[in-house]
Amino acid sequence: MSVLVDKNSRVIVQGFTGKEGTFHATQMIEYGTNVVGGVTPGKGGEQHLAKPVFNSVSDARKATDCNVSIIFVPPAFAADAIMEAADAGVELVVCITEGIPVQDMVSVKEYLKGRSTRLIGPNCPGVITPDGAKVGIMPGFVFKPGRIGIVSKSGTLTYEAADQVAKAGLGVSTAIGIGGDPIIGTTTKEAVELFMNDPETDAIIMIGEIGGGLEAEAARWIKANGNKKPVVGFIAGQTAPAGRRMGHAGAIIGGAEDTAAAKMAIMRECGLHVVDSPAGIGETMKTVLGK
Amino acid sequence: MNLHEYQAKELMKKNGASIQEGIVATTPAEAVAAAEQMKTLYNSDWVVVKSQIHAGGRGKGKIAGTEQNGVALAKNHDKVREIATNLLGGTLVTIQTGPAGRVVNKVLIAQDVYYPGESDPKELYISILLDRGTGRNVFIYSTEGGMDIEEVAAHTPEKVHKEYVDPKVGLQDFQCRKMAFNLGLNGNAFKEMTKFIKAVYKTYINSDASMIEINPCLKTSDNKIIAVDGKISLDDNALYRHPDLLALRDLNEEDPTEVEASNAELNYVKLDGNVGCMVNGAGLAMATMDIIKLSGGEPANFLDVGGTANAERVEKAFRIILKDPHVKAILVNIFGGIVRCDRVAQGIVDAYKSIGNIPVPIIVRLQGTNAVEAKKLIDESGLKVLSAIQLKEAAEQVKVALA
């Protein structure tokens, strides 16, 4: 009942023994995620949180057959960590790190072309399949299991949406935080496509923000593919001024096309159910599903 | 982080580009001395006095209350003194600064480069930035320099060209030639332009810039290619590997409250509205601004307190929001996930007590871990704070507070 991660995911943590890595790996293990080990160069052979530590992702892959990696390494080393995971053949790489230089991500994006690795993020809360696996930093209890897919650029706004979904008596199949940076691995459209093809997902919540063209691209794809499942959309930053960066590196209005108003208009034209208020996401989903 | 024109041009020069030369001055006396030095170097009394502020439209902009434009030609040194006196310390209002304008603290005494010669001078446009859609760097260039490129794109899109750089191999010679041809150049100007484009690219990559714009880039009457203006934005995330560039930061160009907030590791952007807000997470912060608008107010700020909303940070955030006299109410919106809401609530109560009497109503919405305990804590604190758990309730309370 999910996309990307579930109970069978075999997860390794890059930056395992650091402060962030340790804290969130502990939380993930408590949630029930199948964490099979971690990578910290130079600490191979040690045990951490009762799991094996490896010197490289390649060693970890050989020993554990891990298929998912979550990255908590500092921004200066994160691009390298992503490419290392891809080189080792890990299928899904979730990069939590915030603050990676854009030109580093230009190289990463190019490196990933033609490889089988899917990148989520960076600068994202991760991916969660309720009661299956939490590969991220989100509060697990907010996400109740169900049949709504969530794709979002923002962390806390994802939690907000999941909470409203639960209050509306619904639940989440998988929530994907794609991240708020100018260059990210998995786009809004690609995440939506995963949900459209997932038999366990009935409807989709798509949360975007100012800057870039990802939401418009996703909306046009949804329309071109026959609006197979209802999509409720929200764009944060309707009141944001042009030219100022709103927290996320990618949240900046560069032209007339990437304002919240422009994106919402395109989403409406493409048949999405657009909400003006972030307080109305759950209720709108309930109405759309006729429940 | 943005650079001044003179800093941007110096950086490009270091990387091999020809520029309109100039000397920075902070007083009228320095401006005259600079003009005298320019005469010995370039054998001309004519110089251009250019205000150095982080905003475009300087040439057409005016110093508030006067007819003095932000960029002006001086044909003798008395005129240099007069213009520099008018500019320095004045508030320059341009199409990009908004009505408040920017104080001019520095002027660039620059070469007059529009001298007559064997051919007519021609203004061109060159920029390079990240194309988010493809994840590649792209040159945008046009024969129509000296104008707003968005205007050019709107009216004559065929005159705006793009050249994408393949990240595997970087900028290639054939691409430089293609651009120079498309810019209508030949002979020496063509050769100069290919060199110039390479230098711009080198500057962009070496400095981890997120954008370089040269408008105008001038083909002079003697067929040289020079940067007459230069705008560089640097990637904040990459500044850690460029301490030399970080040293170019001009705090005078930034809102003092925003600087104070960034020193406290709070992500704060000052806006013009009447309802302040404090939120954890950038997306939720933008969404909260939208809620304020839908409730009949206008957001006074963007403020992301980040993951650790402890008493110290909350107090600092309150103090920063309260510096703005237009704030009539404050909406605190925290979704506690890993961080527990009751801890945040205690932080708010402590901060409130520490600040003393907060003159505007505060609405606190705490949702997530221990939200009910948090609401109780706020309600029983005896402070003039309204509490909410649902986002909708908080929106209603903002309406009431503004009524």
Coordinates of N, CA and C in Angstrom, one line a residue, chain B residues 124-194:
Chain B
L124 N 25.2 45.5 -25.5 CA 24.7 44.1 -25.6 C 24.3 43.7 -24.2
Y125 N 23.7 42.5 -24.1 CA 23.2 41.9 -22.8 C 23.8 40.5 -22.7
I126 N 24.4 40.2 -21.5 CA 24.9 38.9 -21.3 C 24.6 38.5 -19.8
S127 N 24.0 37.3 -19.6 CA 23.9 36.9 -18.2 C 24.1 35.3 -18.2
I128 N 24.4 34.8 -17.0 CA 24.5 33.4 -16.8 C 23.8 33.1 -15.5
L129 N 23.0 32.0 -15.4 CA 22.4 31.6 -14.2 C 22.0 30.1 -14.3
L130 N 21.4 29.6 -13.2 CA 21.0 28.2 -13.2 C 19.6 28.1 -13.8
D131 N 19.4 27.2 -14.7 CA 18.1 26.9 -15.2 C 17.6 25.7 -14.4
R132 N 16.6 26.0 -13.6 CA 16.1 25.0 -12.6 C 15.5 23.8 -13.3
G133 N 14.8 24.1 -14.4 CA 14.2 23.0 -15.1 C 15.1 21.9 -15.6
T134 N 16.2 22.3 -16.1 CA 17.2 21.3 -16.6 C 18.3 21.0 -15.6
G135 N 18.4 21.8 -14.6 CA 19.5 21.6 -13.7 C 20.9 22.0 -14.3
R136 N 20.9 22.8 -15.3 CA 22.1 23.2 -15.9 C 22.3 24.7 -15.9
N137 N 23.5 25.2 -16.1 CA 23.8 26.6 -16.2 C 23.5 27.0 -17.6
V138 N 23.0 28.2 -17.7 CA 22.6 28.7 -19.0 C 22.9 30.2 -19.2
F139 N 23.5 30.5 -20.4 CA 23.8 31.9 -20.8 C 22.5 32.4 -21.4
I140 N 22.1 33.6 -21.0 CA 21.0 34.3 -21.7 C 21.6 35.6 -22.3
Y141 N 21.5 35.8 -23.6 CA 22.2 36.9 -24.1 C 21.4 37.6 -25.3
S142 N 21.7 38.8 -25.5 CA 20.8 39.5 -26.5 C 21.6 40.7 -27.1
T143 N 21.3 41.1 -28.3 CA 21.9 42.2 -29.0 C 21.2 43.5 -28.4
E144 N 20.2 43.4 -27.6 CA 19.5 44.5 -27.1 C 19.9 44.8 -25.7
G145 N 21.1 45.4 -25.5 CA 21.6 45.7 -24.2 C 21.1 47.0 -23.7
G146 N 21.4 47.3 -22.4 CA 21.0 48.6 -21.8 C 19.5 48.7 -21.6
M147 N 18.7 47.6 -21.8 CA 17.3 47.7 -21.6 C 16.9 46.5 -20.6
D148 N 15.7 46.6 -20.1 CA 15.3 45.5 -19.2 C 15.0 44.3 -20.0
I149 N 15.8 43.2 -19.7 CA 15.8 42.0 -20.6 C 14.4 41.4 -20.6
E150 N 13.6 41.5 -19.5 CA 12.3 41.0 -19.5 C 11.3 41.7 -20.5
E151 N 11.6 43.0 -20.7 CA 10.9 43.8 -21.7 C 11.2 43.2 -23.1
V152 N 12.5 43.1 -23.3 CA 13.0 42.6 -24.6 C 12.4 41.2 -24.9
A153 N 12.4 40.3 -23.9 CA 11.8 39.0 -24.0 C 10.3 39.0 -24.3
A154 N 9.6 40.0 -23.7 CA 8.2 40.1 -23.9 C 7.8 40.6 -25.3
H155 N 8.6 41.6 -25.8 CA 8.3 42.2 -27.1 C 9.0 41.6 -28.3
T156 N 10.3 41.2 -28.1 CA 11.0 40.7 -29.2 C 11.7 39.4 -28.8
P157 N 10.9 38.4 -28.5 CA 11.6 37.1 -27.9 C 12.6 36.6 -28.8
E158 N 12.6 36.8 -30.2 CA 13.6 36.3 -31.1 C 14.9 36.9 -30.9
K159 N 15.0 38.0 -30.1 CA 16.3 38.7 -29.9 C 16.9 38.2 -28.6
V160 N 16.3 37.3 -27.9 CA 16.9 36.7 -26.7 C 17.3 35.3 -26.9
H161 N 18.6 35.0 -26.8 CA 19.2 33.7 -27.1 C 19.6 33.0 -25.8
K162 N 19.6 31.7 -25.8 CA 20.0 30.9 -24.7 C 21.1 29.9 -25.1
E163 N 22.1 29.6 -24.3 CA 23.1 28.7 -24.5 C 23.3 27.9 -23.3
Y164 N 23.0 26.6 -23.3 CA 23.1 25.7 -22.1 C 24.5 25.2 -22.0
V165 N 25.1 25.0 -20.8 CA 26.4 24.5 -20.6 C 26.3 23.1 -20.1
D166 N 26.9 22.1 -20.8 CA 26.9 20.7 -20.4 C 27.8 20.6 -19.2
P167 N 27.2 20.1 -18.0 CA 28.0 20.0 -16.8 C 29.2 19.1 -16.9
K168 N 29.1 18.1 -17.8 CA 30.2 17.1 -18.0 C 31.5 17.8 -18.5
V169 N 31.3 18.7 -19.4 CA 32.5 19.2 -20.1 C 32.7 20.7 -19.9
G170 N 31.7 21.4 -19.4 CA 31.8 22.9 -19.2 C 31.6 23.6 -20.5
L171 N 31.8 24.9 -20.5 CA 31.6 25.8 -21.6 C 32.7 25.4 -22.7
Q172 N 32.2 25.3 -23.9 CA 33.1 24.9 -25.1 C 33.4 26.1 -26.0
D173 N 34.5 26.1 -26.7 CA 34.8 27.2 -27.6 C 33.8 27.5 -28.6
F174 N 33.2 26.4 -29.2 CA 32.2 26.6 -30.3 C 31.0 27.4 -29.7
Q175 N 30.7 27.2 -28.4 CA 29.6 27.9 -27.9 C 29.9 29.4 -27.8
C176 N 31.1 29.7 -27.4 CA 31.5 31.1 -27.3 C 31.4 31.8 -28.6
R177 N 31.9 31.0 -29.7 CA 31.8 31.6 -31.1 C 30.4 31.8 -31.5
K178 N 29.6 30.8 -31.2 CA 28.1 30.9 -31.6 C 27.5 32.1 -30.9
M179 N 27.8 32.3 -29.7 CA 27.2 33.5 -29.0 C 27.7 34.8 -29.6
A180 N 29.0 34.8 -29.9 CA 29.6 36.1 -30.4 C 29.0 36.4 -31.8
F181 N 28.8 35.3 -32.6 CA 28.2 35.5 -33.9 C 26.7 36.0 -33.8
N182 N 26.0 35.4 -32.8 CA 24.6 35.8 -32.6 C 24.5 37.2 -32.1
L183 N 25.6 37.7 -31.5 CA 25.6 39.1 -31.0 C 25.9 40.0 -32.1
G184 N 26.1 39.5 -33.3 CA 26.3 40.4 -34.5 C 27.7 40.9 -34.6
L185 N 28.7 40.3 -34.0 CA 30.1 40.8 -34.0 C 30.9 40.2 -35.0
N186 N 32.0 40.9 -35.4 CA 33.0 40.4 -36.3 C 34.3 41.0 -36.0
G187 N 35.4 40.5 -36.7 CA 36.7 41.0 -36.5 C 37.2 40.9 -35.1
N188 N 37.8 42.0 -34.6 CA 38.4 42.0 -33.3 C 37.4 41.9 -32.2
A189 N 36.2 42.6 -32.4 CA 35.2 42.5 -31.4 C 34.7 41.1 -31.2
F190 N 34.6 40.3 -32.3 CA 34.2 38.9 -32.2 C 35.2 38.1 -31.3
K191 N 36.5 38.3 -31.6 CA 37.5 37.6 -30.8 C 37.5 38.0 -29.3
E192 N 37.3 39.3 -29.1 CA 37.2 39.9 -27.7 C 36.0 39.3 -27.0
M193 N 34.9 39.1 -27.7 CA 33.7 38.6 -27.1 C 33.9 37.2 -26.7
T194 N 34.5 36.3 -27.5 CA 34.7 34.9 -27.1 C 35.5 34.9 -25.8

